[in-house]
Coordinates of C-alpha atoms in Angstrom, one line a residue:
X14 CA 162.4 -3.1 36.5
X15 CA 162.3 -5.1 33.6
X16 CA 162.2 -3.6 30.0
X17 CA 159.1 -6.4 29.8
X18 CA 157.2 -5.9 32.4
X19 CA 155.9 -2.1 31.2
X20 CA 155.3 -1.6 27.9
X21 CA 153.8 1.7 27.5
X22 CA 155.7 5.2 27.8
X23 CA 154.4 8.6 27.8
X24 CA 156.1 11.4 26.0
X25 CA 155.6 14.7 25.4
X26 CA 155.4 16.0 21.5
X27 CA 158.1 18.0 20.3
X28 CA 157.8 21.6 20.8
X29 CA 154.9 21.6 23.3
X30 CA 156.5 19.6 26.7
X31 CA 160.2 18.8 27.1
X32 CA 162.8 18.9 25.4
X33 CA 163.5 15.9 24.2
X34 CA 167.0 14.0 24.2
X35 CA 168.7 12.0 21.3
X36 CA 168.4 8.1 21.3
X37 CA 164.9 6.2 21.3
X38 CA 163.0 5.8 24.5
X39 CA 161.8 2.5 25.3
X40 CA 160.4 0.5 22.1
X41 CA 158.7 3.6 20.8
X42 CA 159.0 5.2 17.2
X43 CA 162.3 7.1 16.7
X44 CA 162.1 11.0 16.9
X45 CA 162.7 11.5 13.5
X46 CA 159.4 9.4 12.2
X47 CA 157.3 11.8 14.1
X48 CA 155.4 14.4 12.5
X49 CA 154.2 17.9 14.2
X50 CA 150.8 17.1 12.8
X51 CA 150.2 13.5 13.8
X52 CA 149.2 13.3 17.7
X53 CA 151.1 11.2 20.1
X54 CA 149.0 8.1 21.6
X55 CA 149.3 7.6 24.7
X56 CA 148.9 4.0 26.1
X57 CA 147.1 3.2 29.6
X58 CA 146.8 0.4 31.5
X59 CA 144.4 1.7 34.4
X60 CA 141.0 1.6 34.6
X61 CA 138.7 4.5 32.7
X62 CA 137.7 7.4 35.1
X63 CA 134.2 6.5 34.6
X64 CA 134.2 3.4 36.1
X65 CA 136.1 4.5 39.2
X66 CA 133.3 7.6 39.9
X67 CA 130.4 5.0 40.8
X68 CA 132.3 3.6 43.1
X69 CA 133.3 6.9 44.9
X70 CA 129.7 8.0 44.6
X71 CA 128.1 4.5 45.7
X72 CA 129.7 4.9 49.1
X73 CA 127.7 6.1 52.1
X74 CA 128.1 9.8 53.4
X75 CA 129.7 9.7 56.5
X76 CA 130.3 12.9 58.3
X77 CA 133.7 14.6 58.6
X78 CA 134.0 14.5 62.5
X79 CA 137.4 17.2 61.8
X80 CA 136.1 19.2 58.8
X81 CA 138.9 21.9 60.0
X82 CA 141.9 19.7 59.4
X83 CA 140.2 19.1 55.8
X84 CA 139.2 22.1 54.7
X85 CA 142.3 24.6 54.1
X86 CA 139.9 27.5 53.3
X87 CA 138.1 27.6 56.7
X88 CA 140.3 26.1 58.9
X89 CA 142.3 28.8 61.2
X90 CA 145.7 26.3 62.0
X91 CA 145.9 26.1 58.2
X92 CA 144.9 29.2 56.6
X93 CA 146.6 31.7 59.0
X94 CA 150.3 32.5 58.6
X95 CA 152.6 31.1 62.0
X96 CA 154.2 33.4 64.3
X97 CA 156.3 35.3 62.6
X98 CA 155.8 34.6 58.9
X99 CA 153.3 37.1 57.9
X100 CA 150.7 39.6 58.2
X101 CA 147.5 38.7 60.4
X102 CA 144.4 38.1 58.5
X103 CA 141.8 41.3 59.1
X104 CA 138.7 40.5 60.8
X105 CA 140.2 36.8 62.1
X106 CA 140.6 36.6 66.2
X107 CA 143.9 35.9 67.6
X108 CA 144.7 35.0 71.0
X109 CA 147.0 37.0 72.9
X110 CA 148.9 35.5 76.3
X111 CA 150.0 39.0 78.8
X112 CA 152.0 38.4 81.8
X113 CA 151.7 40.4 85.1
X114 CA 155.1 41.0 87.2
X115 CA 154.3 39.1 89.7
X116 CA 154.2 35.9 87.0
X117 CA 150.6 35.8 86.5
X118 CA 149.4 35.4 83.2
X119 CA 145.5 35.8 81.2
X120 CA 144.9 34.7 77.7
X121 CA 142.5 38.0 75.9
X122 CA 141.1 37.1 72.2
X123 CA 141.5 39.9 70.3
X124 CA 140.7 41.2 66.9
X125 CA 143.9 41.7 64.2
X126 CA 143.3 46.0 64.9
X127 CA 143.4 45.7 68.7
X128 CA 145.9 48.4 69.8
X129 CA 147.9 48.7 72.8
X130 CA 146.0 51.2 74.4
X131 CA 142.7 49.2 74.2
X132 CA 144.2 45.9 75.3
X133 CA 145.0 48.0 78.8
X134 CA 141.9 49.0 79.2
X135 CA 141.0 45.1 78.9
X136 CA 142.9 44.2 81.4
X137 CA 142.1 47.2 83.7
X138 CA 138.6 46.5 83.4
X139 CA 138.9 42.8 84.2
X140 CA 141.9 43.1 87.3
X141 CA 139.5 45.9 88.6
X142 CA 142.6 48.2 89.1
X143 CA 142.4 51.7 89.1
X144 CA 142.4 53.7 85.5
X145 CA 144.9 55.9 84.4
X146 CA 147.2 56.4 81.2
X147 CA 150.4 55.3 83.0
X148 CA 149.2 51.2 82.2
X149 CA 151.5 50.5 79.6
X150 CA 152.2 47.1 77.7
X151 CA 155.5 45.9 77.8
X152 CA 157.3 43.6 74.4
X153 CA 159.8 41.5 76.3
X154 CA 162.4 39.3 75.3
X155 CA 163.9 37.8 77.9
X156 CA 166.5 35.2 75.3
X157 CA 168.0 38.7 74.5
X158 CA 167.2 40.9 77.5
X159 CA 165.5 43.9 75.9
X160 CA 162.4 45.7 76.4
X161 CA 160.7 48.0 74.7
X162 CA 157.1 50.5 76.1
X163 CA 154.4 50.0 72.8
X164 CA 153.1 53.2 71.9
X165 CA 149.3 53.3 72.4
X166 CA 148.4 53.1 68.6
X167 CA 150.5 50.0 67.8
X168 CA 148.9 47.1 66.3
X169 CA 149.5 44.0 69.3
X170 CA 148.8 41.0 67.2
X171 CA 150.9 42.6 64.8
X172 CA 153.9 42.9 67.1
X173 CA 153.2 39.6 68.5
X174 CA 153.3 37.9 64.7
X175 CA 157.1 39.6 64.2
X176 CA 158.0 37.1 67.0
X177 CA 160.1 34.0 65.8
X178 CA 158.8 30.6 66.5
X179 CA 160.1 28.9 70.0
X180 CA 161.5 32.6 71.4
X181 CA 160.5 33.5 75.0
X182 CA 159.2 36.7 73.7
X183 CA 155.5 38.0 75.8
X184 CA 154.1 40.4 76.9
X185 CA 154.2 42.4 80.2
X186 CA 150.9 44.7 81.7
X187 CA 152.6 47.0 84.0
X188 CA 153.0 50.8 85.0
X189 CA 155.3 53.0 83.0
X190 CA 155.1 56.9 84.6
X191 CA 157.6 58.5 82.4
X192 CA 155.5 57.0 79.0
X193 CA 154.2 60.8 78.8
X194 CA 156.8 62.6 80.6
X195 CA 158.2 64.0 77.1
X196 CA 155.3 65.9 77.1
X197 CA 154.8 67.4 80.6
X198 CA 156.0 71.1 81.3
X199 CA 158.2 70.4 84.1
X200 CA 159.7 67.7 82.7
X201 CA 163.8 68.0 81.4
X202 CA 164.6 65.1 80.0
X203 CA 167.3 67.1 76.5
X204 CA 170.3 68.3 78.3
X205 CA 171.8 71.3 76.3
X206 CA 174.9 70.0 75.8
X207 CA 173.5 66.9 74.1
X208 CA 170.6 69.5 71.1
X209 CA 172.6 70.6 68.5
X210 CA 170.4 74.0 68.2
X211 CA 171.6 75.1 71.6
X212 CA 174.9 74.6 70.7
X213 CA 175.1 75.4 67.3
X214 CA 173.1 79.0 68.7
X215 CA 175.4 79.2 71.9
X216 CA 171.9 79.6 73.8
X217 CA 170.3 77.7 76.5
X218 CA 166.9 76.8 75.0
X219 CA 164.3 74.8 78.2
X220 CA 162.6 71.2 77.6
X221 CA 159.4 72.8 77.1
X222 CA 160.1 75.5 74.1
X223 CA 161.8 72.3 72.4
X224 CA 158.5 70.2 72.7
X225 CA 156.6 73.3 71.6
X226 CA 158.8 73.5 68.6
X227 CA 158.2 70.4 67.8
X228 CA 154.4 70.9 67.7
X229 CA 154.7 73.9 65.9
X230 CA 156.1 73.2 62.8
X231 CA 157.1 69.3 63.4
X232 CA 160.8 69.3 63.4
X233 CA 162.2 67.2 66.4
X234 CA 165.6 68.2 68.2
X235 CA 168.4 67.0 67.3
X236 CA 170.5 65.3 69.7
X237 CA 174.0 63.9 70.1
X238 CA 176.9 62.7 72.2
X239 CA 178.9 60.2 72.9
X240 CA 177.8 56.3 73.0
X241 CA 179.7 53.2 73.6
X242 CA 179.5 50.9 70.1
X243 CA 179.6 47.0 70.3
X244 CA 181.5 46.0 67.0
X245 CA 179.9 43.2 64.9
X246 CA 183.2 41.5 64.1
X247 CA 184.7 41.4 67.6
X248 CA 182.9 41.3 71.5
X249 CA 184.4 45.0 72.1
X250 CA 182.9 47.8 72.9
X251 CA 184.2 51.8 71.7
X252 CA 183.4 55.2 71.9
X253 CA 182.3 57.2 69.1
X254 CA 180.8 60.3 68.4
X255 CA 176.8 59.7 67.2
X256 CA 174.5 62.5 66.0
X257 CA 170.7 61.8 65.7
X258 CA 169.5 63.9 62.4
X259 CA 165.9 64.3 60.3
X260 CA 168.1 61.2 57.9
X261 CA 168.5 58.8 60.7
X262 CA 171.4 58.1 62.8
X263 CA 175.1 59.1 61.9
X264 CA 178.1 58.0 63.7
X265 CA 181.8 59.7 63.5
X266 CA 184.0 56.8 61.6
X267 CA 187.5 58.8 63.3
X268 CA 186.0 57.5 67.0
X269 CA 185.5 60.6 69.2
X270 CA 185.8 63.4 65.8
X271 CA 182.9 65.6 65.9
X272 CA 183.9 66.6 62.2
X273 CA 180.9 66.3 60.2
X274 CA 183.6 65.1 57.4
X275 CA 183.7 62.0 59.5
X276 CA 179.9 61.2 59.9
X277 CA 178.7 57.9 58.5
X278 CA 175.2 56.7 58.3
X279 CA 174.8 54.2 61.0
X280 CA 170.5 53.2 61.0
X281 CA 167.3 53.9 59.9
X282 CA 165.0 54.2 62.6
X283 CA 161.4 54.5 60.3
X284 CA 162.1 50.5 60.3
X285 CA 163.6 50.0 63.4
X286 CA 162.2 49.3 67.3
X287 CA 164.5 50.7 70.0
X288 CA 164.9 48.8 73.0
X289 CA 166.3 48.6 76.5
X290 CA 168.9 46.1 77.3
X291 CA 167.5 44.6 80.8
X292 CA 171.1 43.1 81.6
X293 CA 173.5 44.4 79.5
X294 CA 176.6 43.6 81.5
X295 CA 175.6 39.5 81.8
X296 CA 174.5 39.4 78.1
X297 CA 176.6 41.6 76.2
X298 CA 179.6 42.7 78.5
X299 CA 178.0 46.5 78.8
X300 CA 180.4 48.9 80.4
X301 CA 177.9 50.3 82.2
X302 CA 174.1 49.4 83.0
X303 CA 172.1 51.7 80.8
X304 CA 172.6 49.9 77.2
X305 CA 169.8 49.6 74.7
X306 CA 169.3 48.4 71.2
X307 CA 168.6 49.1 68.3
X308 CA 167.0 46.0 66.3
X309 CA 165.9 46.6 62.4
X310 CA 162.7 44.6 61.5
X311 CA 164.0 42.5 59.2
X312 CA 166.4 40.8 62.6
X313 CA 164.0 38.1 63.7
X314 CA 165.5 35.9 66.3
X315 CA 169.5 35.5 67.3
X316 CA 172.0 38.7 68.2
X317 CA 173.3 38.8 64.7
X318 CA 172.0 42.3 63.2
X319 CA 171.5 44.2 67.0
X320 CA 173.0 47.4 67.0
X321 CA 174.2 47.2 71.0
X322 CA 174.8 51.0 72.1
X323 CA 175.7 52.0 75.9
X324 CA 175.2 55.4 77.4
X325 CA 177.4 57.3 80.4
X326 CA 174.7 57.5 82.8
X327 CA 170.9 57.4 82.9
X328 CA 170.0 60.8 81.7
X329 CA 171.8 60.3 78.5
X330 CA 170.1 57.1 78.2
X331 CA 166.5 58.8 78.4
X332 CA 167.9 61.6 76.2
X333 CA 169.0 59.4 73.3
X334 CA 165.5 57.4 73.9
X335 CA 163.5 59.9 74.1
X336 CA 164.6 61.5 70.6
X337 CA 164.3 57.9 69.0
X338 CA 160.8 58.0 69.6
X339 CA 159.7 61.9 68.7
X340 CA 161.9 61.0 65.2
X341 CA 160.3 57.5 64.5
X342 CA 156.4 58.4 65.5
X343 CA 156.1 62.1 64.9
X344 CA 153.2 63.8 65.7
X345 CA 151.6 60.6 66.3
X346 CA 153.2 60.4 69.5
X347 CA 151.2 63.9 70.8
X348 CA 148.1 62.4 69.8
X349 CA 148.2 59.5 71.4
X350 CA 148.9 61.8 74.3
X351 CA 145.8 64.2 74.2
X352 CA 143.7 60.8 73.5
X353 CA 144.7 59.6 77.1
X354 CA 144.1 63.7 78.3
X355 CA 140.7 63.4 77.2
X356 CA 139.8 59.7 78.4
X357 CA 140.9 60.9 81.7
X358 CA 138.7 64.4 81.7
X359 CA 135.6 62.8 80.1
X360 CA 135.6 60.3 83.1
X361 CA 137.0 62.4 85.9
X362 CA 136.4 60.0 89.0
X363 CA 138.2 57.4 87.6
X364 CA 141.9 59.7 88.5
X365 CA 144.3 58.7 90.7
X366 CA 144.3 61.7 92.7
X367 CA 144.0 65.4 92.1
X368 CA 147.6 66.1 93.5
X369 CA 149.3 64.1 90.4
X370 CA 147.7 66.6 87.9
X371 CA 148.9 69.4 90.4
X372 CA 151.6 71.6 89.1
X373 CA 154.5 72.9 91.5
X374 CA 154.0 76.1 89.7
X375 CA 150.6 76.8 90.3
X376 CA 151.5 76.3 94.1
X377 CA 150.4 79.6 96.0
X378 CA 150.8 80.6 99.8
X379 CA 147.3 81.9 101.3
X380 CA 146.8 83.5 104.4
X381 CA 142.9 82.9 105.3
X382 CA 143.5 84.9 109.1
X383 CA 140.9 87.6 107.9
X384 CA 137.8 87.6 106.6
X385 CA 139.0 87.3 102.9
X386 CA 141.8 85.0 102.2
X387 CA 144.8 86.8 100.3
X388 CA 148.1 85.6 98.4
X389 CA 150.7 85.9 100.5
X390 CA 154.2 87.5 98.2
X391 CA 156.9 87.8 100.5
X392 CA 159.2 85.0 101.0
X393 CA 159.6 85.3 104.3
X394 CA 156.4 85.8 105.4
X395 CA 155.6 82.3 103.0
X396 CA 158.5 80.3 105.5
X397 CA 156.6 81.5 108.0
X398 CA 153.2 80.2 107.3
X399 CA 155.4 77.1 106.6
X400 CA 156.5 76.5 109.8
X401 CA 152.9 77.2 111.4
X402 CA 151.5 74.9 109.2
X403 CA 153.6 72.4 110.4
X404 CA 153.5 73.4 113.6
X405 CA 149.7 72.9 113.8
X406 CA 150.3 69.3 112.4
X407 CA 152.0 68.0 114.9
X408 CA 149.9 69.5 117.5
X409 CA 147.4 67.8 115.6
X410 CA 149.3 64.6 115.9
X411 CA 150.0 64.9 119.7
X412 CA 146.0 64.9 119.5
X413 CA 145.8 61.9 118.2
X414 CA 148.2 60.5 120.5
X415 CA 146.5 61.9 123.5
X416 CA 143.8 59.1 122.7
X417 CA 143.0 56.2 125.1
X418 CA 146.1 53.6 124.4
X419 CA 143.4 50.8 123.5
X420 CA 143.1 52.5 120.3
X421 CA 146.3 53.1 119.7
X422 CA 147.5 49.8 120.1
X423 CA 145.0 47.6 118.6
X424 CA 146.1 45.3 115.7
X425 CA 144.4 46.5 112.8
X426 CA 146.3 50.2 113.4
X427 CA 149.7 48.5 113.1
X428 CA 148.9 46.4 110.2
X429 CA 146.7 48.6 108.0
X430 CA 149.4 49.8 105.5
X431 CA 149.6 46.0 104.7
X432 CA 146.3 46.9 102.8
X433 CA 147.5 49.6 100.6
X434 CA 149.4 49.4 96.8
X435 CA 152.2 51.1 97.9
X436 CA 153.8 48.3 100.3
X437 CA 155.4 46.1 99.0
X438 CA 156.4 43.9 101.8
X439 CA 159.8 41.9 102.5
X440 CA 161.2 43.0 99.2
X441 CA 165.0 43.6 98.9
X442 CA 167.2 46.8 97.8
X443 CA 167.6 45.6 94.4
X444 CA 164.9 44.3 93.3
X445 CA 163.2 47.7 94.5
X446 CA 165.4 49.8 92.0
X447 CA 164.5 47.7 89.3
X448 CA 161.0 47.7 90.2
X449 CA 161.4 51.5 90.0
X450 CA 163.2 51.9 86.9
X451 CA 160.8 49.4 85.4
X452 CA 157.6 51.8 86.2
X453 CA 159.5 54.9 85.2
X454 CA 162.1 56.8 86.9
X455 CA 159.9 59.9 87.8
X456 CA 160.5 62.4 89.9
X457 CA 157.6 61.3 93.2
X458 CA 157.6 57.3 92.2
X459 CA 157.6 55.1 95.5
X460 CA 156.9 52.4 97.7
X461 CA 157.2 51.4 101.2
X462 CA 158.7 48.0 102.4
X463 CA 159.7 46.4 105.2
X464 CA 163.4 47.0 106.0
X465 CA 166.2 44.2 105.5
X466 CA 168.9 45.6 108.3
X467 CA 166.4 46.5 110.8
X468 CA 163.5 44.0 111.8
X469 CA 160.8 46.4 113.1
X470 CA 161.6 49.3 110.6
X471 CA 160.1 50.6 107.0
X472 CA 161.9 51.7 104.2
X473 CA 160.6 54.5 101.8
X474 CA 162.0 53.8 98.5
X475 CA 161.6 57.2 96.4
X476 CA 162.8 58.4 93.0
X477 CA 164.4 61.7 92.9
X478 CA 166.3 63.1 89.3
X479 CA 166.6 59.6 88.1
X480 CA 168.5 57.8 90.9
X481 CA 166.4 55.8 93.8
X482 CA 166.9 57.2 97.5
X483 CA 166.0 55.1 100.3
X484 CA 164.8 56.6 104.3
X485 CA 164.6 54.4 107.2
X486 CA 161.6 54.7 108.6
X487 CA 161.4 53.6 112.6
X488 CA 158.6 52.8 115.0
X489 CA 159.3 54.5 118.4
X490 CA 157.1 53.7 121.7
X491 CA 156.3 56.6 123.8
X492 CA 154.1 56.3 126.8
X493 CA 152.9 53.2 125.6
X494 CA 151.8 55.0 122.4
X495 CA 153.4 53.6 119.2
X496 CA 154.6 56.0 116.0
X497 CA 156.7 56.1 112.9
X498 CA 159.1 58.7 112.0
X499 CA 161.9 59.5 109.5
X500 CA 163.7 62.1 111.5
X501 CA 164.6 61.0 114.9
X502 CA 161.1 62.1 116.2
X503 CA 160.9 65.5 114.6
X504 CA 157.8 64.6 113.0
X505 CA 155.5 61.8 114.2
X506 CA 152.8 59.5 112.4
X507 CA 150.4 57.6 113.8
X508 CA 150.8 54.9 111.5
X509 CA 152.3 54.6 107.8
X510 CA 149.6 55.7 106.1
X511 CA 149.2 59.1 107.6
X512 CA 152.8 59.3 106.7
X513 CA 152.4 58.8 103.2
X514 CA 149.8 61.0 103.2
X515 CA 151.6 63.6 105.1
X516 CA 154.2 63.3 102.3
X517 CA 151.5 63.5 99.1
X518 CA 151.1 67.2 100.4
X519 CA 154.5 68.3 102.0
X520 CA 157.9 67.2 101.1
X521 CA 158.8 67.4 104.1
X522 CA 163.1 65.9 104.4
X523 CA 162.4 64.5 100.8
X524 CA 163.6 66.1 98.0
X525 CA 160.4 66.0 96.3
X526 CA 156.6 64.9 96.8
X527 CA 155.2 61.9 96.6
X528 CA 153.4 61.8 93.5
X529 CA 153.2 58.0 91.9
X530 CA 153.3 54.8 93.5
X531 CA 154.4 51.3 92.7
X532 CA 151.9 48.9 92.1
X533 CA 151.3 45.2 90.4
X534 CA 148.3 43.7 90.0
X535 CA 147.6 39.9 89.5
X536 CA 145.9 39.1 86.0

């Protein structure tokens, strides 16, 4: 542009804008004729303000038909931080997308304080399905395959803002059985070869007097064992020695030393989540299939910063987890517990069933032959009130069976277990397992489906000390009358449901009850 064509600069004075730099500027005064005193002019060659304003105010007022792409201070897309890039706003309402297993989704607007807990009971209210603390909602990231339970008191939209932009993260409404299990008196889930208090005391010490110690005076047991490491550098996997203390979590830099010489810190859980690695031997190269992970907050998207971790065997896996979450929540984790107690006891029809809150324990034999029923103490004579038991059921069912064969035979017998949430249809092996493992591997979790190998026969999937069993169940004709029966005709059922029933009450050939069954619901 020519030196011509503008002829007024603007400069700052000396001392009060920019520096300013030796030689002149434009055709202005040199530097060195200017005084601090005398004030700078400043030429202009628009037009005065107060000409432009009647024009702006002359026009006519025509309505803003987007006043919230205008207006930064109430509009939500421009006032609210993204997806990941802050805090939500109290008092704003977010929407939140939840995803069934079965694929279905529902979009819920919630408030920035809604916790897990009463986003369930959202979506239990509104799918109709039956009300109990085992609903459970479910952070999923499929891009890195890991998992993670929320605990009832955790802030969703807060989670949900932690995601990055473009990740398929959601969530997942679905059972989860062994959520509560920590706290349950029957329940084992600390080995004493992995708490360093029963072998630092050479003593056996049950599940239950560590939970109660814990409640007593707060202090969690500690655990540790040996864990397969992922290193950062390299796609390898080693052992090392870990130990879980009040600090955080310590691993043995000599690999397999127990020397407490050795320990280095490895992670702070207080701002960590722990997670379960869904597929850890297509993603990361697992040796074995119960990996999980532990991901510091300030990881937002990508592997880099995951602290990959692989366990011997499932009930190492549910040890190590279990810990994580007594050390990282606290007491908080027992509250949310007696919360869901007392929901259940201030609306008491809205239980599964009575034989879930049933204790083994509390179990007694009766003998009711005389006019005063009386507990029956001998062993033997407890077998044989057993056997007469189940020698009056099947009489019973050879009742049933004695029935005109139009009954018997009609349709809606053969079909009616279709009805019910525990059958799951033409579902295969695996995807049953991890169906199971998904809703908690609890002792009495099941579900019927049809079986694979054998056209006309069932299959009851059950869960049993953390591995799933499977029992062939086959239809038999007799005299025109049809039953089911798991061993070779021993004991009979009219139809499936009378055998899961049957099973609810005795264990029968299973190794334990049936307690809790699979179910998905469509949102």
């Amino acid at each position: 542009m020519d030196g011509g064509a503008q002829q007024s600069c603007v400069r700052d004075p000396p001392g009060v804008g920019s520096v300013e730099q030796e030689g002149d500027v434009g055709e202005g005064p040199p530097a060195t004729d200017l005084r601090r005193s005398q004030p700078l002019f400043i030429h202009s060659t628009s037009r005065p303000l107060s000409e432009e304003e009647p024009r702006a105010s002359s026009l006519p007022n025509i309505p803003n038909p987007f006043p919230e792409l205008c207006s930064p201070s109430n509009s939500p897309i421009l006032n609210s931080p993204p997806s990941g890039q802050g805090p939500p706003r109290e008092g704003a309402c977010h929407m939140v997308k939840v995803f069934s297993e079965d694929g279905s989704c529902r979009s819920l607007e919630v408030s920035a304080g809604t916790t897990a807990r009463q986003l369930c009971e959202m979506l239990v209210q509104r799918t109709h399905a039956l009300h109990d603390h085992s609903w459970a909602l479910v952070e999923l990231h499929q891009h890195l395959a890991l998992e993670r339970c929320l605990e009832d008191h955790e802030s969703v939209v807060e989670v949900q803002s932690a995601w990055p932009l473009g990740a398929d993260s959601r969530f997942v409404f679905r059972k989860n059985f062994a959520k509560y299990e920590l706290f349950k008196s029957n329940a084992s889930l600390f080995p004493e070869v992995m708490v360093s208090s029963c072998l630092e005391a050479n003593k056996s010490m049950a599940h239950s007097e560590l939970i109660q110690n814990f409640l007593n005076s707060g202090s969690c047991p500690e655990v540790q064992g040996f864990l397969q490491l992922r290193e950062a550098s390299r796609k390898v996997w080693k052992r090392f020695y870990f130990s879980l203390r009040r600090s955080g979590l310590y691993y043995s830099t000599k690999g397999t030393s127990k020397d407490p010489r050795h320990l280095q810190y490895f992670a702070d859980l207080t701002e960590s989540n722990i997670y379960y690695v869904t597929q850890g031997k297509k993603h990361y190269g697992t040796p074995t299939e119960f990996g999980f992970c532990i991901k510091p907050y300030k990881v937002r998207s990508g592997v880099k910063g995951l602290k990959l971790l692989c366990s011997e065997d499932e009930q190492s896996r549910t040890c190590w987890m279990a810990a994580f979450r007594l050390f990282k929540y606290g007491m908080q984790l027992y509250r949310n517990y007696q919360q869901a107690q007392a929901r259940l006891s201030q609306h008491p029809w809205i239980t599964p069933t009575p034989l879930q809150s049933v204790s083994d324990s509390a179990l007694v034999a009766m003998d009711f032959s005389g006019c005063t029923g009386r507990v029956i103490e001998n062993p033997s004579e407890v077998l044989t009130a057993v056997l007469e038991e189940a020698q009056a059921w099947r009489k019973k069912t050879t009742h049933r069976y004695s029935l005109p064969a139009a009954c018997q035979s009609s349709p809606l017998s053969a079909a009616i277990h279709r009805t019910q949430p525990w059958f799951h249809g033409r579902i295969s092996r695996e995807d049953t397992q991890q169906l199971i493992g998904r809703q908690g591997l609890v002792d009495g979790v099941f579900l019927v489906r049809e079986s694979q190998r054998n056209p006309k026969g069932f299959v009851l999937s059950l869960c049993h000390l953390q591995k799933v069993k499977h029992y062939l169940i086959l239809p038999s004709e007799e005299e025109g009358r049809l039953y089911f029966t798991m061993d070779d005709g021993q004991t009979r059922f009219a139809d499936l449901i009378q055998l899961v029933e049957f099973h609810q009450i005795n264990r029968g050939i299973l190794p334990c009850k049936l307690r809790h069954y699979c179910t998905c619901v469509a949102l």
